[in-house]
PDB file of C-alpha atoms and ligand atoms in Angstrom:
ATOM      1  CA  MET A   1      90.785  96.534  81.913  1.00  0.00           C
ATOM      2  CA  ILE A   2      87.222  95.198  80.808  1.00  0.00           C
ATOM      3  CA  PHE A   3      84.660  97.996  78.537  1.00  0.00           C
ATOM      4  CA  LEU A   4      80.972  97.206  77.711  1.00  0.00           C
ATOM      5  CA  LEU A   5      80.298  99.960  75.632  1.00  0.00           C
ATOM      6  CA  ASN A   6      76.820  99.706  75.850  1.00  0.00           C
ATOM      7  CA  SER A   7      76.070  98.552  78.473  1.00  0.00           C
ATOM      8  CA  LEU A   8      73.009 100.756  79.972  1.00  0.00           C
ATOM      9  CA  ASP A   9      70.219 102.255  78.465  1.00  0.00           C
ATOM     10  CA  LYS A  10      68.623 105.163  78.928  1.00  0.00           C
ATOM     11  CA  ASN A  11      65.864 104.266  81.447  1.00  0.00           C
ATOM     12  CA  TYR A  12      68.818 103.069  83.689  1.00  0.00           C
ATOM     13  CA  GLN A  13      71.415 106.054  83.075  1.00  0.00           C
ATOM     14  CA  THR A  14      67.948 108.379  84.153  1.00  0.00           C
ATOM     15  CA  LYS A  15      67.352 105.269  86.950  1.00  0.00           C
ATOM     16  CA  ILE A  16      71.107 106.215  88.399  1.00  0.00           C
ATOM     17  CA  ILE A  17      70.743 110.076  87.675  1.00  0.00           C
ATOM     18  CA  LYS A  18      67.788 110.681  89.694  1.00  0.00           C
ATOM     19  CA  ASP A  19      69.927 108.321  93.474  1.00  0.00           C
ATOM     20  CA  LEU A  20      73.100 110.516  92.184  1.00  0.00           C
ATOM     21  CA  SER A  21      70.867 114.218  92.493  1.00  0.00           C
ATOM     22  CA  LYS A  22      69.506 112.475  96.443  1.00  0.00           C
ATOM     23  CA  ILE A  23      73.361 111.740  97.163  1.00  0.00           C
ATOM     24  CA  ILE A  24      74.438 114.646  96.175  1.00  0.00           C
ATOM     25  CA  SER A  25      71.708 116.243  97.526  1.00  0.00           C
ATOM     26  CA  LYS A  26      72.845 115.811 101.158  1.00  0.00           C
ATOM     27  CA  SER A  27      76.455 115.081 100.536  1.00  0.00           C
ATOM     28  CA  PRO A  28      77.426 117.881  97.953  1.00  0.00           C
ATOM     29  CA  PHE A  29      80.769 118.363  95.885  1.00  0.00           C
ATOM     30  CA  PHE A  30      83.994 119.369  96.645  1.00  0.00           C
ATOM     31  CA  THR A  31      87.486 119.754  95.318  1.00  0.00           C
ATOM     32  CA  PRO A  32      90.267 117.395  96.223  1.00  0.00           C
ATOM     33  CA  THR A  33      93.378 118.986  96.235  1.00  0.00           C
ATOM     34  CA  LEU A  34      97.207 117.096  95.184  1.00  0.00           C
ATOM     35  CA  PRO A  35      98.819 115.633  98.099  1.00  0.00           C
ATOM     36  CA  ARG A  36     102.031 117.405  99.630  1.00  0.00           C
ATOM     37  CA  PHE A  37     101.748 120.293  97.015  1.00  0.00           C
ATOM     38  CA  ASN A  38      97.670 120.899  97.900  1.00  0.00           C
ATOM     39  CA  ASN A  39      96.949 122.025  94.103  1.00  0.00           C
ATOM     40  CA  PRO A  40      93.681 121.714  93.074  1.00  0.00           C
ATOM     41  CA  PHE A  41      91.657 118.556  90.987  1.00  0.00           C
ATOM     42  CA  LYS A  42      90.431 119.175  87.822  1.00  0.00           C
ATOM     43  CA  ILE A  43      87.640 117.229  88.842  1.00  0.00           C
ATOM     44  CA  LYS A  44      84.875 118.226  91.683  1.00  0.00           C
ATOM     45  CA  ILE A  45      83.938 114.689  93.666  1.00  0.00           C
ATOM     46  CA  SER A  46      81.510 113.292  96.264  1.00  0.00           C
ATOM     47  CA  ASN A  47      81.169 109.466  97.616  1.00  0.00           C
ATOM     48  CA  ALA A  48      78.525 107.521  99.210  1.00  0.00           C
ATOM     49  CA  GLY A  49      78.742 104.089 101.033  1.00  0.00           C
ATOM     50  CA  LYS A  50      81.050 103.436 104.536  1.00  0.00           C
ATOM     51  CA  TRP A  51      84.442 104.668 103.235  1.00  0.00           C
ATOM     52  CA  GLY A  52      84.780 107.781 101.190  1.00  0.00           C
ATOM     53  CA  TRP A  53      88.129 108.938  98.675  1.00  0.00           C
ATOM     54  CA  VAL A  54      89.175 112.093  99.523  1.00  0.00           C
ATOM     55  CA  SER A  55      92.796 113.370  98.847  1.00  0.00           C
ATOM     56  CA  ASN A  56      94.129 116.263 100.210  1.00  0.00           C
ATOM     57  CA  VAL A  57      98.035 117.632 101.370  1.00  0.00           C
ATOM     58  CA  ASN A  58      97.453 114.712 103.878  1.00  0.00           C
ATOM     59  CA  GLY A  59      97.049 112.668 100.554  1.00  0.00           C
ATOM     60  CA  TYR A  60      94.864 109.604  99.189  1.00  0.00           C
ATOM     61  CA  GLN A  61      92.427 108.703 102.098  1.00  0.00           C
ATOM     62  CA  TYR A  62      89.037 106.041 102.552  1.00  0.00           C
ATOM     63  CA  VAL A  63      87.669 108.634 105.643  1.00  0.00           C
ATOM     64  CA  ARG A  64      83.478 107.975 106.924  1.00  0.00           C
ATOM     65  CA  GLU A  65      83.034 111.662 107.337  1.00  0.00           C
ATOM     66  CA  HIS A  66      82.184 114.191 104.162  1.00  0.00           C
ATOM     67  CA  PRO A  67      85.870 116.607 104.727  1.00  0.00           C
ATOM     68  CA  ILE A  68      82.851 119.633 104.831  1.00  0.00           C
ATOM     69  CA  THR A  69      79.424 118.512 106.714  1.00  0.00           C
ATOM     70  CA  ASN A  70      81.921 116.362 108.679  1.00  0.00           C
ATOM     71  CA  LYS A  71      78.191 114.008 108.251  1.00  0.00           C
ATOM     72  CA  LYS A  72      78.618 110.470 106.664  1.00  0.00           C
ATOM     73  CA  TRP A  73      78.113 109.303 103.291  1.00  0.00           C
ATOM     74  CA  PRO A  74      74.291 108.155 102.099  1.00  0.00           C
ATOM     75  CA  LYS A  75      73.638 104.886 101.339  1.00  0.00           C
ATOM     76  CA  ILE A  76      75.057 103.356  97.821  1.00  0.00           C
ATOM     77  CA  PRO A  77      71.892 103.519  96.219  1.00  0.00           C
ATOM     78  CA  LYS A  78      70.866 100.197  95.073  1.00  0.00           C
ATOM     79  CA  SER A  79      70.874 100.436  91.097  1.00  0.00           C
ATOM     80  CA  LEU A  80      74.263 100.953  91.933  1.00  0.00           C
ATOM     81  CA  LEU A  81      75.390  98.088  94.509  1.00  0.00           C
ATOM     82  CA  PHE A  82      73.009  95.657  91.288  1.00  0.00           C
ATOM     83  CA  LEU A  83      75.868  96.487  88.977  1.00  0.00           C
ATOM     84  CA  TRP A  84      78.353  95.939  91.549  1.00  0.00           C
ATOM     85  CA  GLN A  85      76.608  91.890  91.778  1.00  0.00           C
ATOM     86  CA  LYS A  86      75.896  91.401  87.649  1.00  0.00           C
ATOM     87  CA  HIS A  87      79.453  91.960  86.889  1.00  0.00           C
ATOM     88  CA  CYS A  88      81.820  91.608  90.017  1.00  0.00           C
ATOM     89  CA  CYS A  89      80.523  89.858  92.855  1.00  0.00           C
ATOM     90  CA  LYS A  90      77.347  88.365  94.026  1.00  0.00           C
ATOM     91  CA  ILE A  91      78.188  88.359  97.797  1.00  0.00           C
ATOM     92  CA  ASN A  92      81.221  90.669  98.870  1.00  0.00           C
ATOM     93  CA  LEU A  93      79.432  94.709  98.028  1.00  0.00           C
ATOM     94  CA  PRO A  94      81.529  97.467  97.603  1.00  0.00           C
ATOM     95  CA  ASP A  95      81.653  99.714 100.557  1.00  0.00           C
ATOM     96  CA  SER A  96      82.809 103.266  99.166  1.00  0.00           C
ATOM     97  CA  CYS A  97      81.007 104.525  95.452  1.00  0.00           C
ATOM     98  CA  LEU A  98      83.666 107.869  94.364  1.00  0.00           C
ATOM     99  CA  ILE A  99      81.915 110.738  92.299  1.00  0.00           C
ATOM    100  CA  ASN A 100      83.418 111.927  90.126  1.00  0.00           C
ATOM    101  CA  LEU A 101      81.961 115.169  88.177  1.00  0.00           C
ATOM    102  CA  TYR A 102      84.468 116.796  85.563  1.00  0.00           C
ATOM    103  CA  SER A 103      83.118 120.194  83.800  1.00  0.00           C
ATOM    104  CA  PHE A 104      83.021 120.806  79.866  1.00  0.00           C
ATOM    105  CA  PRO A 105      85.675 122.359  78.678  1.00  0.00           C
ATOM    106  CA  ASN A 106      88.505 121.894  81.407  1.00  0.00           C
ATOM    107  CA  SER A 107      88.360 118.826  83.949  1.00  0.00           C
ATOM    108  CA  SER A 108      90.963 116.090  82.883  1.00  0.00           C
ATOM    109  CA  LEU A 109      92.424 113.406  85.482  1.00  0.00           C
ATOM    110  CA  GLY A 110      96.197 112.507  85.897  1.00  0.00           C
ATOM    111  CA  ILE A 111      97.042 109.296  85.528  1.00  0.00           C
ATOM    112  CA  HIS A 112      97.186 106.488  88.339  1.00  0.00           C
ATOM    113  CA  GLN A 113      96.200 103.517  89.737  1.00  0.00           C
ATOM    114  CA  ASP A 114      93.950 102.966  92.282  1.00  0.00           C
ATOM    115  CA  LYS A 115      96.198 101.117  94.673  1.00  0.00           C
ATOM    116  CA  ASN A 116      95.205 102.477  98.483  1.00  0.00           C
ATOM    117  CA  GLU A 117      92.222  99.359  98.368  1.00  0.00           C
ATOM    118  CA  LYS A 118      93.911  96.806 101.101  1.00  0.00           C
ATOM    119  CA  ASP A 119      92.424  93.607  99.369  1.00  0.00           C
ATOM    120  CA  LEU A 120      93.712  94.420  95.648  1.00  0.00           C
ATOM    121  CA  THR A 121      92.402  91.437  93.951  1.00  0.00           C
ATOM    122  CA  ASN A 122      88.893  93.093  95.178  1.00  0.00           C
ATOM    123  CA  PRO A 123      87.530  95.139  91.777  1.00  0.00           C
ATOM    124  CA  VAL A 124      87.579  98.142  90.056  1.00  0.00           C
ATOM    125  CA  LEU A 125      83.759  98.938  88.610  1.00  0.00           C
ATOM    126  CA  SER A 126      82.798 102.081  87.350  1.00  0.00           C
ATOM    127  CA  ILE A 127      79.668 103.556  85.021  1.00  0.00           C
ATOM    128  CA  SER A 128      80.127 106.793  82.182  1.00  0.00           C
ATOM    129  CA  LEU A 129      77.084 109.400  82.879  1.00  0.00           C
ATOM    130  CA  GLY A 130      76.691 112.466  80.449  1.00  0.00           C
ATOM    131  CA  SER A 131      79.801 114.043  77.843  1.00  0.00           C
ATOM    132  CA  ASN A 132      82.317 111.888  76.727  1.00  0.00           C
ATOM    133  CA  ALA A 133      85.599 111.688  78.187  1.00  0.00           C
ATOM    134  CA  ILE A 134      89.311 110.490  75.971  1.00  0.00           C
ATOM    135  CA  PHE A 135      90.207 107.734  78.493  1.00  0.00           C
ATOM    136  CA  ARG A 136      93.576 106.484  78.565  1.00  0.00           C
ATOM    137  CA  TYR A 137      94.862 103.195  79.724  1.00  0.00           C
ATOM    138  CA  GLY A 138      97.699 100.792  80.276  1.00  0.00           C
ATOM    139  CA  GLU A 139     100.502  98.557  81.708  1.00  0.00           C
ATOM    140  CA  ASN A 140     102.600 101.021  81.686  1.00  0.00           C
ATOM    141  CA  LYS A 141     102.807 104.197  82.189  1.00  0.00           C
ATOM    142  CA  ASN A 142     104.682 105.261  79.061  1.00  0.00           C
ATOM    143  CA  LYS A 143     101.996 102.860  76.221  1.00  0.00           C
ATOM    144  CA  LEU A 144      99.370 104.334  76.763  1.00  0.00           C
ATOM    145  CA  ASN A 145      95.797 103.477  74.794  1.00  0.00           C
ATOM    146  CA  GLU A 146      93.369 105.751  73.952  1.00  0.00           C
ATOM    147  CA  ILE A 147      88.788 105.090  74.146  1.00  0.00           C
ATOM    148  CA  CYS A 148      85.978 106.830  74.335  1.00  0.00           C
ATOM    149  CA  LEU A 149      83.709 106.194  77.237  1.00  0.00           C
ATOM    150  CA  LYS A 150      80.763 107.362  76.078  1.00  0.00           C
ATOM    151  CA  SER A 151      77.357 107.346  78.591  1.00  0.00           C
ATOM    152  CA  GLY A 152      75.677 104.011  79.670  1.00  0.00           C
ATOM    153  CA  ALA A 153      79.240 102.657  79.346  1.00  0.00           C
ATOM    154  CA  ILE A 154      80.958 100.465  82.094  1.00  0.00           C
ATOM    155  CA  CYS A 155      84.516 100.206  83.285  1.00  0.00           C
ATOM    156  CA  MET A 156      86.409  96.888  85.357  1.00  0.00           C
ATOM    157  CA  LEU A 157      89.568  96.615  86.711  1.00  0.00           C
ATOM    158  CA  LYS A 158      89.372  92.770  86.950  1.00  0.00           C
ATOM    159  CA  GLY A 159      92.604  90.552  87.784  1.00  0.00           C
ATOM    160  CA  SER A 160      95.735  91.262  85.841  1.00  0.00           C
ATOM    161  CA  SER A 161      94.181  94.847  84.544  1.00  0.00           C
ATOM    162  CA  ARG A 162      93.143  95.085  87.763  1.00  0.00           C
ATOM    163  CA  LEU A 163      96.484  97.091  88.433  1.00  0.00           C
ATOM    164  CA  TYR A 164      96.015  99.435  85.099  1.00  0.00           C
ATOM    165  CA  TYR A 165      97.222 102.887  84.397  1.00  0.00           C
ATOM    166  CA  HIS A 166      94.701 105.133  83.774  1.00  0.00           C
ATOM    167  CA  GLY A 167      93.402 108.603  83.495  1.00  0.00           C
ATOM    168  CA  VAL A 168      90.776 111.471  82.026  1.00  0.00           C
ATOM    169  CA  LYS A 169      92.474 112.706  79.306  1.00  0.00           C
ATOM    170  CA  LYS A 170      89.528 115.915  77.854  1.00  0.00           C
ATOM    171  CA  ILE A 171      85.983 115.995  78.435  1.00  0.00           C
ATOM    172  CA  GLN A 172      84.105 115.648  75.034  1.00  0.00           C
ATOM    173  CA  LYS A 173      80.669 117.534  74.816  1.00  0.00           C
ATOM    174  CA  VAL A 174      77.443 115.178  72.987  1.00  0.00           C
ATOM    175  CA  LYS A 175      74.452 116.271  71.408  1.00  0.00           C
ATOM    176  CA  LYS A 176      72.223 114.925  73.421  1.00  0.00           C
ATOM    177  CA  ASN A 177      73.493 115.021  76.995  1.00  0.00           C
ATOM    178  CA  ILE A 178      71.677 112.899  79.769  1.00  0.00           C
ATOM    179  CA  ILE A 179      72.676 114.523  82.937  1.00  0.00           C
ATOM    180  CA  ASP A 180      71.361 118.273  81.344  1.00  0.00           C
ATOM    181  CA  THR A 181      67.836 115.530  79.670  1.00  0.00           C
ATOM    182  CA  CYS A 182      67.403 114.894  83.529  1.00  0.00           C
ATOM    183  CA  ASP A 183      67.229 118.886  84.723  1.00  0.00           C
ATOM    184  CA  PHE A 184      68.832 118.811  88.162  1.00  0.00           C
ATOM    185  CA  ASP A 185      69.927 121.873  89.131  1.00  0.00           C
ATOM    186  CA  CYS A 186      72.834 120.220  91.174  1.00  0.00           C
ATOM    187  CA  PHE A 187      74.688 119.411  87.841  1.00  0.00           C
ATOM    188  CA  PRO A 188      76.412 122.052  85.205  1.00  0.00           C
ATOM    189  CA  LYS A 189      75.080 121.739  82.058  1.00  0.00           C
ATOM    190  CA  ASP A 190      77.799 119.518  79.590  1.00  0.00           C
ATOM    191  CA  CYS A 191      79.078 117.523  82.024  1.00  0.00           C
ATOM    192  CA  ARG A 192      79.956 113.340  82.857  1.00  0.00           C
ATOM    193  CA  ILE A 193      79.752 111.896  86.337  1.00  0.00           C
ATOM    194  CA  ASN A 194      82.030 108.878  86.253  1.00  0.00           C
ATOM    195  CA  ILE A 195      81.060 106.311  89.908  1.00  0.00           C
ATOM    196  CA  THR A 196      83.744 104.275  91.048  1.00  0.00           C
ATOM    197  CA  LEU A 197      82.299 101.395  92.953  1.00  0.00           C
ATOM    198  CA  ARG A 198      85.225  99.672  95.076  1.00  0.00           C
ATOM    199  CA  LYS A 199      86.076  97.414  98.932  1.00  0.00           C
ATOM    200  CA  PHE A 200      88.241  99.540 100.933  1.00  0.00           C
ATOM    201  CA  GLU A 201      88.231  96.720 103.576  1.00  0.00           C
ATOM    202  CA  PHE A 202      88.825  93.081 104.054  1.00  0.00           C
TER     203      PHE A 202
HETATM  204  C1  SIN B 301      89.052 107.593  88.108  1.00  0.00           C
HETATM  205  O1  SIN B 301      89.941 106.946  87.841  1.00  0.00           O
HETATM  206  O2  SIN B 301      88.297 107.811  89.148  1.00  0.00           O
HETATM  207  C2  SIN B 301      88.407 107.931  86.990  1.00  0.00           C
HETATM  208  C3  SIN B 301      88.313 107.541  85.688  1.00  0.00           C
HETATM  209  C4  SIN B 301      86.735 108.049  85.346  1.00  0.00           C
HETATM  210  O3  SIN B 301      86.561 108.620  84.690  1.00  0.00           O
HETATM  211  O4  SIN B 301      86.330 107.289  84.185  1.00  0.00           O
HETATM  212 FE1  FE2 B 302      91.439 105.583  89.375  1.00  0.00          FE
END
């Protein structure tokens, strides 16, 4: 797994947060539920791009439309496509952008692999914004490493780490949360946002 811990400066983070607020105004956050048992995740999500990742009683899926508004997902903003082109690939662009919202203090995300994509040789790029995440990752589920992901960090699942297990143990609030500074009603105080760019189709 590749970590670029201080990758994005404050201006770039602010630009992304503005772009996200536009996405959320058209495509509001909703709470996904776990396959089979249908209990709610401890995060909310939304998406941009041709394919949005959702989870419900039927399983994990990539879908074309928001499950509540039934509208197509908004476009992936240029600010995010640029980061993919810089760190992953110039030509092959992502067709999916998952936005995870972690509210402080009760959000977390279970240990999982990203493996619903059709071609697992394409990388996954994720961006952390706002509060800190205590992030766990590793090749072996029973032997995980822990790292603190701060606002502006980029992580990539690429090459031999593409199928690494990972999850978020907890959220730690920070003194000056950049999302709060931007002052958008759609993001709760002290939250963390994680953006995941992926290519679902071939
Ligand atoms: C995810 O694996 O979907 C998100 C990881 C994170 O929030 O850092
Ligand atoms: Fe993941």
